[in-house]
mmCIF file of C-alpha atoms in Angstrom:
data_model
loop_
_atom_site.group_PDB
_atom_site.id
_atom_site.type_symbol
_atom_site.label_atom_id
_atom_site.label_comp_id
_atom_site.label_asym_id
_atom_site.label_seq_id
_atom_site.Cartn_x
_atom_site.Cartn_y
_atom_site.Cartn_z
ATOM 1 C CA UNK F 1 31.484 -36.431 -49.456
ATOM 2 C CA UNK F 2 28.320 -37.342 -50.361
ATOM 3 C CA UNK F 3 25.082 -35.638 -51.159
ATOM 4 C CA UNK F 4 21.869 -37.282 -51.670
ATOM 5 C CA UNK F 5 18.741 -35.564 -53.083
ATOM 6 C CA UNK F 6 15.827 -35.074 -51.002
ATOM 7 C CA UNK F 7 13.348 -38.275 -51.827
ATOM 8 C CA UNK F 8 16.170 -40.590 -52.366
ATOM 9 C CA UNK F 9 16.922 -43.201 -49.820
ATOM 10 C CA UNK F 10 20.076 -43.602 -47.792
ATOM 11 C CA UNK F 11 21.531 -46.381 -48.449
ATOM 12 C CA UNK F 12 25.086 -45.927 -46.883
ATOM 13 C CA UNK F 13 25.907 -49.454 -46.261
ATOM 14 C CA UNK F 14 25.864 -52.426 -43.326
ATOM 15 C CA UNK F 15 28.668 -53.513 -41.670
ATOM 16 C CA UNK F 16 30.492 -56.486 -42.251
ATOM 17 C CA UNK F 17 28.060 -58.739 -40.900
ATOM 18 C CA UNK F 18 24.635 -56.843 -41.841
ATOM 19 C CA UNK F 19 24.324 -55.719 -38.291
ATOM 20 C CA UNK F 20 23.863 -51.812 -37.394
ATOM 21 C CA UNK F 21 24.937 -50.858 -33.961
ATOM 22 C CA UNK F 22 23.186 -48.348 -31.596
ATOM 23 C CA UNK F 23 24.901 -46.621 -28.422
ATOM 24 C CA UNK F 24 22.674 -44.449 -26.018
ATOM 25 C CA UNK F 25 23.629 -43.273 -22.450
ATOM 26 C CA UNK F 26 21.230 -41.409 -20.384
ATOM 27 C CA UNK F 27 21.294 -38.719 -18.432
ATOM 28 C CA UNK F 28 22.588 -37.798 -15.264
ATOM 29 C CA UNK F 29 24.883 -35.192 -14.332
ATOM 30 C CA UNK F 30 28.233 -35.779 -12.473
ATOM 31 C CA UNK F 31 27.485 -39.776 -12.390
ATOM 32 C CA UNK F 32 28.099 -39.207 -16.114
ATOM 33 C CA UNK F 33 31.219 -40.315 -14.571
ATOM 34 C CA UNK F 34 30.002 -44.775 -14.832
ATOM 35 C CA UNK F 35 28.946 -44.594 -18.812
ATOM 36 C CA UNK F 36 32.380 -42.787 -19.324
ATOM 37 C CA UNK F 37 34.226 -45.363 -17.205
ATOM 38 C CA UNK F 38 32.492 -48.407 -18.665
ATOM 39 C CA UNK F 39 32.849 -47.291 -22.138
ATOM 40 C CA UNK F 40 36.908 -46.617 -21.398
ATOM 41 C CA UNK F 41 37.412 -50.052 -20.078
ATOM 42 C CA UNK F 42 35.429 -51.600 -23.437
ATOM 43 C CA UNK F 43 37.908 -49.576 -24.766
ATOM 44 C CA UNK F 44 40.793 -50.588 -23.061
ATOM 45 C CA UNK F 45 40.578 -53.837 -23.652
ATOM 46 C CA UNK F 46 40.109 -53.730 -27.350
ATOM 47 C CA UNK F 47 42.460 -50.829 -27.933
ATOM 48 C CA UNK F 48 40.787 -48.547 -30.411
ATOM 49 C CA UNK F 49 38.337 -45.854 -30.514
ATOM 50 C CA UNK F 50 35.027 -47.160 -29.075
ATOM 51 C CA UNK F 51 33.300 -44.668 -31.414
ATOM 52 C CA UNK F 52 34.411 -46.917 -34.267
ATOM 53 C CA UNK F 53 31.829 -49.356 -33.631
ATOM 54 C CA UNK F 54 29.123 -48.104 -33.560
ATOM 55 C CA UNK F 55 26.505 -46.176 -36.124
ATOM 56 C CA UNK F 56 24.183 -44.241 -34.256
ATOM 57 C CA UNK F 57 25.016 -42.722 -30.837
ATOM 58 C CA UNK F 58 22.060 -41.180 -28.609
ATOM 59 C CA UNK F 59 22.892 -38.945 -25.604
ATOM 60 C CA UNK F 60 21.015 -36.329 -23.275
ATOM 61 C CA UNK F 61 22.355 -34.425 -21.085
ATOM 62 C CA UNK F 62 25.573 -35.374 -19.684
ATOM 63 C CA UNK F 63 25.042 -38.408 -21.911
ATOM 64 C CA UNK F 64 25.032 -35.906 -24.683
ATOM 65 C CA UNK F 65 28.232 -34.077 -24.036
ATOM 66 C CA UNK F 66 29.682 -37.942 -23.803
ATOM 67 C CA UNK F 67 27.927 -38.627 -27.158
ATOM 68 C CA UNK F 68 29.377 -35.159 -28.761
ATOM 69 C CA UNK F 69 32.819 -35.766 -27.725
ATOM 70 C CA UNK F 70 33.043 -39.342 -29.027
ATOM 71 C CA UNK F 71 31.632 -37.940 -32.315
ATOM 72 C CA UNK F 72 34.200 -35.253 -32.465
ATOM 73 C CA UNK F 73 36.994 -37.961 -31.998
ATOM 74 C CA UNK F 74 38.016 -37.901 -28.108
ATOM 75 C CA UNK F 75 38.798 -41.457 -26.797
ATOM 76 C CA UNK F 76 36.242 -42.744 -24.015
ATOM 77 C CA UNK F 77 39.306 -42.493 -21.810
ATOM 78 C CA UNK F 78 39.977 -38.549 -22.293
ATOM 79 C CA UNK F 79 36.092 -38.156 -21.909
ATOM 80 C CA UNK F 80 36.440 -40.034 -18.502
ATOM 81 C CA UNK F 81 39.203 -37.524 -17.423
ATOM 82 C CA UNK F 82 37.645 -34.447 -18.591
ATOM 83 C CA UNK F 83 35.124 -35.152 -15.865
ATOM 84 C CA UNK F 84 37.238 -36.337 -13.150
ATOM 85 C CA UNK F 85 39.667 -32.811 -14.148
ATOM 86 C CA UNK F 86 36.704 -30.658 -14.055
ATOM 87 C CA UNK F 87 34.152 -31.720 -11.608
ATOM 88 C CA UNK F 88 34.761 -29.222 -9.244
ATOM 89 C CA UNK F 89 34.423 -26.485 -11.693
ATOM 90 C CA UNK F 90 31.080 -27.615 -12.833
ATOM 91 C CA UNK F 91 29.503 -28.273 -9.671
ATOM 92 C CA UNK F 92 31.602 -26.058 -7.151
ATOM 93 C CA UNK F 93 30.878 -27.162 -3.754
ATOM 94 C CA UNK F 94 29.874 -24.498 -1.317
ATOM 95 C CA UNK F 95 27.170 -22.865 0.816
ATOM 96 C CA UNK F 96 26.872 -19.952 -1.179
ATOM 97 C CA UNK F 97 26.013 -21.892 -4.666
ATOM 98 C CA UNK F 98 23.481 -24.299 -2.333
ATOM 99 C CA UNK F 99 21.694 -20.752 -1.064
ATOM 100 C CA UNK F 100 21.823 -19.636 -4.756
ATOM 101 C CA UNK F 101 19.634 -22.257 -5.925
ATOM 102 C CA UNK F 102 16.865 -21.398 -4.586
ATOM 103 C CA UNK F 103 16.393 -17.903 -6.688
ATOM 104 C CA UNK F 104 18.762 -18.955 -9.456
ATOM 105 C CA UNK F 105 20.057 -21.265 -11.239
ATOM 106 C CA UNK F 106 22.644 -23.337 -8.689
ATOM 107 C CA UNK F 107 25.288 -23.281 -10.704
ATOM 108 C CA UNK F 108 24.501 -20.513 -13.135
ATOM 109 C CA UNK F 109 28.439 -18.876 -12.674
ATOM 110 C CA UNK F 110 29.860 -22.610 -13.145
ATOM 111 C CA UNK F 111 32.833 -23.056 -15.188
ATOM 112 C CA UNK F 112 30.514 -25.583 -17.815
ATOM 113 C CA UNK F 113 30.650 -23.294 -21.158
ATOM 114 C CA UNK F 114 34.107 -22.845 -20.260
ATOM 115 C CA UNK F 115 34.816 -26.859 -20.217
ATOM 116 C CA UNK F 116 33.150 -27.455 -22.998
ATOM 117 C CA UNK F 117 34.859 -24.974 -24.788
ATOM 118 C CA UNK F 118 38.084 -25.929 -23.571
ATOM 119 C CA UNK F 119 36.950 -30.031 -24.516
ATOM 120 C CA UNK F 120 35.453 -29.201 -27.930
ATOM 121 C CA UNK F 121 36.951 -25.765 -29.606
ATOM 122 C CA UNK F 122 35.146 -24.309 -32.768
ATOM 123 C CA UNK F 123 33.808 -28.053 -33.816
ATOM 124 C CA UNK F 124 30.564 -28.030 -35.502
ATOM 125 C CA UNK F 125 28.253 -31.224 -35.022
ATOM 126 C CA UNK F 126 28.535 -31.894 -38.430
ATOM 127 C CA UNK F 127 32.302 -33.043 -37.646
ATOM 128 C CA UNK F 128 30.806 -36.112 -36.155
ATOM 129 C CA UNK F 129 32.749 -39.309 -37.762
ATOM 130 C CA UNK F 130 29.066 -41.206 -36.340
ATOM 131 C CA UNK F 131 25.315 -40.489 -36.525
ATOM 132 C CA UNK F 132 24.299 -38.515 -33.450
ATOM 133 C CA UNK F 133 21.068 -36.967 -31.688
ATOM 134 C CA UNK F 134 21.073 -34.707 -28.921
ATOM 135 C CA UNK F 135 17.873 -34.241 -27.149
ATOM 136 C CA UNK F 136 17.054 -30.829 -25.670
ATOM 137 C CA UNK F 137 13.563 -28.671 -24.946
ATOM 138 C CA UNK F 138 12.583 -25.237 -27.487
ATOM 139 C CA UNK F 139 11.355 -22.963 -25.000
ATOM 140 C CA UNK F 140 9.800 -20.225 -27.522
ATOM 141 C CA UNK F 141 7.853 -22.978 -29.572
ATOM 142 C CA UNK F 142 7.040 -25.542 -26.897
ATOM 143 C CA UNK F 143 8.242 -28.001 -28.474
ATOM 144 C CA UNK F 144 10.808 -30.722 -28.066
ATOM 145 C CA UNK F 145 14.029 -30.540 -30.210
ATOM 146 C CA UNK F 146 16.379 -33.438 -31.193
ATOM 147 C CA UNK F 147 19.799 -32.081 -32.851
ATOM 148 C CA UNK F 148 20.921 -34.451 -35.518
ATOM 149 C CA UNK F 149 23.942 -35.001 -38.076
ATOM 150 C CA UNK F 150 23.771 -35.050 -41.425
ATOM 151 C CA UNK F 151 22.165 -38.323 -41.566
ATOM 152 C CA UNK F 152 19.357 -38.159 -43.343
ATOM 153 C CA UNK F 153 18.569 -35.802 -46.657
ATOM 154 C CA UNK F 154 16.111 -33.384 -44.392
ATOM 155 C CA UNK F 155 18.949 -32.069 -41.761
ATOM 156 C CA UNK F 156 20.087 -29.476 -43.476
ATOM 157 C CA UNK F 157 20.732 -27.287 -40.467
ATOM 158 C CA UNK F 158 21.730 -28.904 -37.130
ATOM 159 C CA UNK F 159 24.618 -30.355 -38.579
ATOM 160 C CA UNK F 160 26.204 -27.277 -38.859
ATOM 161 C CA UNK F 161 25.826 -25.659 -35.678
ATOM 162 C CA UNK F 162 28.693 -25.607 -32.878
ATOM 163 C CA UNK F 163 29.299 -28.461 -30.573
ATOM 164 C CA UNK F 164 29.031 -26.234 -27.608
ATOM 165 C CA UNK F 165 25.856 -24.746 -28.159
ATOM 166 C CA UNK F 166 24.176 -28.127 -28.687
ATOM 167 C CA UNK F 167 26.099 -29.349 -26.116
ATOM 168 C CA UNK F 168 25.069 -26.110 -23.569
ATOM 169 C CA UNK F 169 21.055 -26.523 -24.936
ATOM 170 C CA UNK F 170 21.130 -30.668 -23.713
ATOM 171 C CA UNK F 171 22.044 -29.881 -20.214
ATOM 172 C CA UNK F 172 20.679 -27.096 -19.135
ATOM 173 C CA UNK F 173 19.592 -28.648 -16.683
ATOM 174 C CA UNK F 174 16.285 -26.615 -14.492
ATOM 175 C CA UNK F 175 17.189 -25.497 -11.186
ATOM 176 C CA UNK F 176 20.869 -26.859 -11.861
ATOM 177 C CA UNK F 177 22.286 -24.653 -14.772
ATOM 178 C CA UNK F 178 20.991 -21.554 -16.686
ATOM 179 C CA UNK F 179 18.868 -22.176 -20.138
ATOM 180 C CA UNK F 180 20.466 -22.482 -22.657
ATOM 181 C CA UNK F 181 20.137 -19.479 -25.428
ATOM 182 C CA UNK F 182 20.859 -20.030 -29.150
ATOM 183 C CA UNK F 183 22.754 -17.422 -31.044
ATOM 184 C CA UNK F 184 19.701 -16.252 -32.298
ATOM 185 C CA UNK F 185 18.280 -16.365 -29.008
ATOM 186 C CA UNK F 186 16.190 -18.920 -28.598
ATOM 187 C CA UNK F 187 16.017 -21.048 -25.199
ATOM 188 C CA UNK F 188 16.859 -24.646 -24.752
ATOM 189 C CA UNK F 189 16.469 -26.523 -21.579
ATOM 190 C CA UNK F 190 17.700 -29.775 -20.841
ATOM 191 C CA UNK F 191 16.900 -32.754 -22.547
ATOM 192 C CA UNK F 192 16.205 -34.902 -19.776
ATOM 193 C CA UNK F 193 12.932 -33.204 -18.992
ATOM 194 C CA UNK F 194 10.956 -35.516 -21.764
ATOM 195 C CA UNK F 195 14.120 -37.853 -22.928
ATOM 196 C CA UNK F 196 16.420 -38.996 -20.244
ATOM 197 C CA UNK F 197 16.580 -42.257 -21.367
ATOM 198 C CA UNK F 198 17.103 -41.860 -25.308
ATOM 199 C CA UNK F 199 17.271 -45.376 -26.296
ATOM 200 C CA UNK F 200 13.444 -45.189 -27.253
ATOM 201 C CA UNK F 201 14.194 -41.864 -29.656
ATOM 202 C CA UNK F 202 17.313 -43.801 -31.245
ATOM 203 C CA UNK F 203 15.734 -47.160 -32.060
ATOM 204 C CA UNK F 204 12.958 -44.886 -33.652
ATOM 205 C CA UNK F 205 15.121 -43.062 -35.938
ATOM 206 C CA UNK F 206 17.013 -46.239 -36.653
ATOM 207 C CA UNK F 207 14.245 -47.674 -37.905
ATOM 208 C CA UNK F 208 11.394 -44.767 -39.208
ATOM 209 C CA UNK F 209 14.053 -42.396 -40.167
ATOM 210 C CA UNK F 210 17.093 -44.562 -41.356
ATOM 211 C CA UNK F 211 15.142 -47.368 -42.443
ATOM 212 C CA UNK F 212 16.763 -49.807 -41.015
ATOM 213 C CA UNK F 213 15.699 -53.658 -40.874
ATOM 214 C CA UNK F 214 14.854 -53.990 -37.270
ATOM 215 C CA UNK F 215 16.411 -57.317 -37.429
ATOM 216 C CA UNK F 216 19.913 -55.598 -38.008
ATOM 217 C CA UNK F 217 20.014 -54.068 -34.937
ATOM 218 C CA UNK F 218 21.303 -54.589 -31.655
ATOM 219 C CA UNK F 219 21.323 -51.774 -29.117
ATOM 220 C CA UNK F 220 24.013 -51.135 -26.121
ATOM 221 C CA UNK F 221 22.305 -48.495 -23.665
ATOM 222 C CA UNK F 222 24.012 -47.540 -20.954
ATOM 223 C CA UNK F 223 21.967 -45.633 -17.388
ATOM 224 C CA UNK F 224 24.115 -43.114 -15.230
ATOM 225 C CA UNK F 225 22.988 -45.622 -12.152
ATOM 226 C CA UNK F 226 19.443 -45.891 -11.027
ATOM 227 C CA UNK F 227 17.900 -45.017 -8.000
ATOM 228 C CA UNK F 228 14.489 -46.280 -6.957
ATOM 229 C CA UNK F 229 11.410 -43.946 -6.096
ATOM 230 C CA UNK F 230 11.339 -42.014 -2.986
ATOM 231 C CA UNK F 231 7.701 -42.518 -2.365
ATOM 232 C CA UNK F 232 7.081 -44.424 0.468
ATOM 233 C CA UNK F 233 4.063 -45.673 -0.432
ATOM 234 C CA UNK F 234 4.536 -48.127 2.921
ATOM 235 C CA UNK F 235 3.876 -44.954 4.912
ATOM 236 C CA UNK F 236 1.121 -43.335 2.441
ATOM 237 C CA UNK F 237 -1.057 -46.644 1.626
ATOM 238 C CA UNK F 238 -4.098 -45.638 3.381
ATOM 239 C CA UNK F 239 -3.771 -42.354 1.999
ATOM 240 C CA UNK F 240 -4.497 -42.551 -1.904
ATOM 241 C CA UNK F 241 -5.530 -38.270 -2.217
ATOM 242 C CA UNK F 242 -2.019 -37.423 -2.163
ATOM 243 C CA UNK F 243 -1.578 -33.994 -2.402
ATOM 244 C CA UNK F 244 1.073 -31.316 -2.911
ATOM 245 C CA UNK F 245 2.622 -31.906 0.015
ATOM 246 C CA UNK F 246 3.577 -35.452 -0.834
ATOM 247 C CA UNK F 247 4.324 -35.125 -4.562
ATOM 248 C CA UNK F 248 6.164 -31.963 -4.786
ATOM 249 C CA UNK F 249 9.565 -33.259 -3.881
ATOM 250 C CA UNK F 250 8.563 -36.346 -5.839
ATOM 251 C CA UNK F 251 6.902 -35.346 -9.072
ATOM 252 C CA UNK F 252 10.642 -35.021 -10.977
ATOM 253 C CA UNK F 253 11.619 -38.410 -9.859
ATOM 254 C CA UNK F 254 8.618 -40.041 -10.711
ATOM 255 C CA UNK F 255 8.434 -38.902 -14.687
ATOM 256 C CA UNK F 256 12.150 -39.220 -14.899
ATOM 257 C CA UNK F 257 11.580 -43.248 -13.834
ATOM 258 C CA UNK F 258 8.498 -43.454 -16.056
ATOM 259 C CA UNK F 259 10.237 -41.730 -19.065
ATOM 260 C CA UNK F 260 12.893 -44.358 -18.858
ATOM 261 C CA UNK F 261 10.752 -47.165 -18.316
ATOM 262 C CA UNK F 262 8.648 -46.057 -21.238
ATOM 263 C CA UNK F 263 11.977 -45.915 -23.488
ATOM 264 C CA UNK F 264 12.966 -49.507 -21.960
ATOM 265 C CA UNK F 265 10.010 -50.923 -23.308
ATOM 266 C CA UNK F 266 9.859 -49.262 -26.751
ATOM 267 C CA UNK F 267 13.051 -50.344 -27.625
ATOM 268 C CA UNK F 268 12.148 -53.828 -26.186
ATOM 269 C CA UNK F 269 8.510 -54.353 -28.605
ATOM 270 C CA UNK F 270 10.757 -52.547 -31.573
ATOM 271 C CA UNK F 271 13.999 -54.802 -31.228
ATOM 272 C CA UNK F 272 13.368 -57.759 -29.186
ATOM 273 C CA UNK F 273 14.449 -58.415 -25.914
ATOM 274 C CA UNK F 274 17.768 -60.178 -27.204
ATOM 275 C CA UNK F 275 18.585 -57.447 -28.992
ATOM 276 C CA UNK F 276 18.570 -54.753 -26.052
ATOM 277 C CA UNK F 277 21.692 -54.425 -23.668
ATOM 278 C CA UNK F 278 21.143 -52.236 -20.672
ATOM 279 C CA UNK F 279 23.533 -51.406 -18.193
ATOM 280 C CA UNK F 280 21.965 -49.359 -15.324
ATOM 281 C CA UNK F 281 23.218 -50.393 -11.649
ATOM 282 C CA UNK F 282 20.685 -49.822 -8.612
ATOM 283 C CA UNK F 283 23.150 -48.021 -6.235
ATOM 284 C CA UNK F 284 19.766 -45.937 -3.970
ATOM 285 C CA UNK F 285 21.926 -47.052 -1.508
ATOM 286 C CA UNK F 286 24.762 -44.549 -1.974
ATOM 287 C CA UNK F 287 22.903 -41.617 -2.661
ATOM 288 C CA UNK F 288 24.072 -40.472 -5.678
ATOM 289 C CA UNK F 289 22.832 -36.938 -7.091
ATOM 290 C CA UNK F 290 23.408 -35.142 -10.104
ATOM 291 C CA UNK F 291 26.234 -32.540 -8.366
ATOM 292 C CA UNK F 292 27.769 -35.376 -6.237
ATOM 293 C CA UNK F 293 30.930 -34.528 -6.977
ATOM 294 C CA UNK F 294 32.620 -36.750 -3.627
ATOM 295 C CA UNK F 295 31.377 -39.623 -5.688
ATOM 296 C CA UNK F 296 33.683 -39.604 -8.950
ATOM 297 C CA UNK F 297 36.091 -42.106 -7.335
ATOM 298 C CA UNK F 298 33.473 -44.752 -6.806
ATOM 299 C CA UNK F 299 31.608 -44.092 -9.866
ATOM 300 C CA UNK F 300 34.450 -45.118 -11.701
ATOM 301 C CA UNK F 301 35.400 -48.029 -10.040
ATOM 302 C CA UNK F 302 31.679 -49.244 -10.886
ATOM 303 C CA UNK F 303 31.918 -48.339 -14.211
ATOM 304 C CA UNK F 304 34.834 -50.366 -15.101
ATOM 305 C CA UNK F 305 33.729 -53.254 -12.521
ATOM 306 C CA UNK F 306 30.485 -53.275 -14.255
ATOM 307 C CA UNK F 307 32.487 -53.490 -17.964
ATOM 308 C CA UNK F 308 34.989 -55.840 -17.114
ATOM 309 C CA UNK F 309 31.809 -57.918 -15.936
ATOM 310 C CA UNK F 310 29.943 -57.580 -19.719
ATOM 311 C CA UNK F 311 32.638 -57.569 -21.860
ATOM 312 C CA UNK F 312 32.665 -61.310 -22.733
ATOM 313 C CA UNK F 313 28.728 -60.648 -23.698
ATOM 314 C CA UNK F 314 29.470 -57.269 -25.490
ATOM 315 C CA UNK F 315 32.273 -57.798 -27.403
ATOM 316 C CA UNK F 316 31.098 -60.526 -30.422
ATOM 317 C CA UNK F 317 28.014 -58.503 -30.166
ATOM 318 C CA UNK F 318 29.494 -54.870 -30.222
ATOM 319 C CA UNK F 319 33.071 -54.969 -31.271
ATOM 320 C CA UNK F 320 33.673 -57.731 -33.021
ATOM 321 C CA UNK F 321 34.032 -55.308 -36.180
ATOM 322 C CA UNK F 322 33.758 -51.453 -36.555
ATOM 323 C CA UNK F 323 30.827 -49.604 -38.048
ATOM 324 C CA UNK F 324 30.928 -48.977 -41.678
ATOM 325 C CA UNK F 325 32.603 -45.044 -42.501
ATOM 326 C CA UNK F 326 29.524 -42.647 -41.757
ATOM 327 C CA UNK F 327 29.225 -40.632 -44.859
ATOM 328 C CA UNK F 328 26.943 -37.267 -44.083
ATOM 329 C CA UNK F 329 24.025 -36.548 -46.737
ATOM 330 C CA UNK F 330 25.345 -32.594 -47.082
ATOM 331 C CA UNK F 331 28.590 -31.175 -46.683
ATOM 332 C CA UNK F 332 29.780 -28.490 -43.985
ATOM 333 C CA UNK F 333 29.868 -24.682 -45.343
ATOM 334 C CA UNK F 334 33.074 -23.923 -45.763
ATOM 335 C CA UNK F 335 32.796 -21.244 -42.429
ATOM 336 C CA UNK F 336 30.551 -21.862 -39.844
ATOM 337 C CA UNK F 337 26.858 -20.251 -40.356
ATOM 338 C CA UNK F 338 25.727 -18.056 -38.327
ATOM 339 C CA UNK F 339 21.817 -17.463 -38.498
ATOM 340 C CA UNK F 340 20.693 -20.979 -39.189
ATOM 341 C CA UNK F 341 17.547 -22.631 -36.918
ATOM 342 C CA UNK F 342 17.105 -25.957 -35.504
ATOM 343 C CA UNK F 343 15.720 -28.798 -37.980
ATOM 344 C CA UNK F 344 12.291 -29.294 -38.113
ATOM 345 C CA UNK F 345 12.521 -32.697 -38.703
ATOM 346 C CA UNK F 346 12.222 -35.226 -35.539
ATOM 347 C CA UNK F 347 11.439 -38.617 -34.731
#
């Protein structure tokens, strides 16, 4: 494996046609479910491991756990049925967790830790056969945290933390699921709270970090569905002093769209707009929430609808030919640490 010394600068080699190839998927709890469809149709059709293809994968949330377990080598298609297996253990469906929410946590005795356990073992993040970064929130510093492979000579830590843990700190989701403590005790909340898009944070480390020619790249990003505003501004325009009243149920929704937007755009001015791919479906007519587990079926069907749709654009674009081999900067300890502390180095 290889090393390189701090100062040096990665050069760990294009693919086949000079292009490097950039996979983020927001956000979004249970309709984690289209991403995970629509990547195991892509799949499908060209029969190998999506993860193959690509050099840098960016996920929060339940777009990180996706990310993770492609990294760690499970097929787009097992990731699709670990959430269809499991979705009523995640997000159990009853009065008593819907009263619970309101003191607690919702789902703070869920079976997640237990899934992800089940899904990803002892695997550090350093296992990752592709770049990865894992957006979450530090609690105790105030200060936003992006886990990261090996993939650059500063990340000497992340990399070899467990799966689970990073996996735990990116979707602890407030109100939804406990934070997230780190073996030496630090809390993590859910990256979606400043990152729910990530396709902004990966074109910036592809490029400032990486140093890759923006030229090379072409970016797939893929939404968990998108739901417009509930502001009803029809109702409030003669009322511009808005007060708590009208923005307290709101205020989430509204940074969540403006985070995304902001990440649209950045990657947009960085790349180009011919070099963006965003797949994001406006279904506000269906309701969808983050625990909706009575949703899975349909989910699905849009993902691979919505696929099947693309794949004539995608494919000379995105799988034409795989990624060159990701080769780490530093090598894994030979047993897991124990006391190490996030990296301090972030986009």
């Amino acid at each position: 494996m290889q090393v390189i010394a701090v100062g040096e600068t990665v050069h760990s080699g294009l693919s086949a046609g000079g292009t490097r190839r950039i996979l983020t998927i927001d956000g979004g709890g249970i309709k984690g479910v289209f991403p995970a469809a629509f990547l195991a149709e892509l799949e499908d059709r060209i029969g190998e491991p999506i993860v193959d293809y690509f050099d840098l994968i960016a996920g929060t949330s339940t777009g990180g756990i996706i990310a993770l377990a492609l990294g760690l080598g499970l097929t787009a298609k097992e990731i699709l049925q670990l959430y269809e297996n499991n979705a009523r253990r995640i997000f159990p469906q009853s009065r008593s967790f819907a009263f619970q929410g309101i003191f607690r946590a919702k789902y703070a005795k869920a079976a997640l830790p237990t899934v992800l356990r089940e899904a990803f073992g002892q695997r550090l993040l350093g296992e990752s056969r592709v770049r990865l970064l894992v957006p979450s929130l530090n609690l105790a510093s105030e200060r936003v945290h992006i886990y990261k492979t090996s993939h650059h000579p500063g990340l000497v830590k992340d990399y070899t933390l467990p799966a689970v843990d990073v996996a735990l700190a990116t979707v602890a989701a407030p109100t939804y699921f406990p934070v997230h403590l780190s073996p030496e005790g630090v809390p993590f909340v859910d990256g979606s709270v400043w990152a729910r898009n990530p396709m902004g944070l990966a074109v910036i480390e592809a490029i400032g970090i990486l140093e890759w020619p923006r030229e090379s790249i072409r970016l797939l990003s893929l939404g968990c569905t998108a739901t417009r505003m509930d502001v009803a501004w029809s109702s409030w325009k003669k009322h511009t002093s808005l007060g708590a009243a009208f923005w307290a149920a709101r205020l989430a929704d509204v940074f969540m769209t403006a985070q995304s937007s902001s990440a649209v755009v950045t990657a947009h001015v960085l790349l180009g707009p011919k070099s963006v791919f965003r797949f994001d479906p406006d279904m506000s007519h269906h309701h969808f929430t983050l625990d909706g587990v009575q949703h899975v079926p349909l989910l699905r069907q849009l993902g691979e609808s919505e696929a099947l749709e693309a794949f004539a654009t995608l494919a000379p674009i995105f799988l034409q030919e795989k990624a060159a081999a990701f080769v780490p900067c530093h090598r894994l300890p030979s047993r897991p640490a124990t006391t190490t502390q996030p990296d301090a180095v972030a986009t």
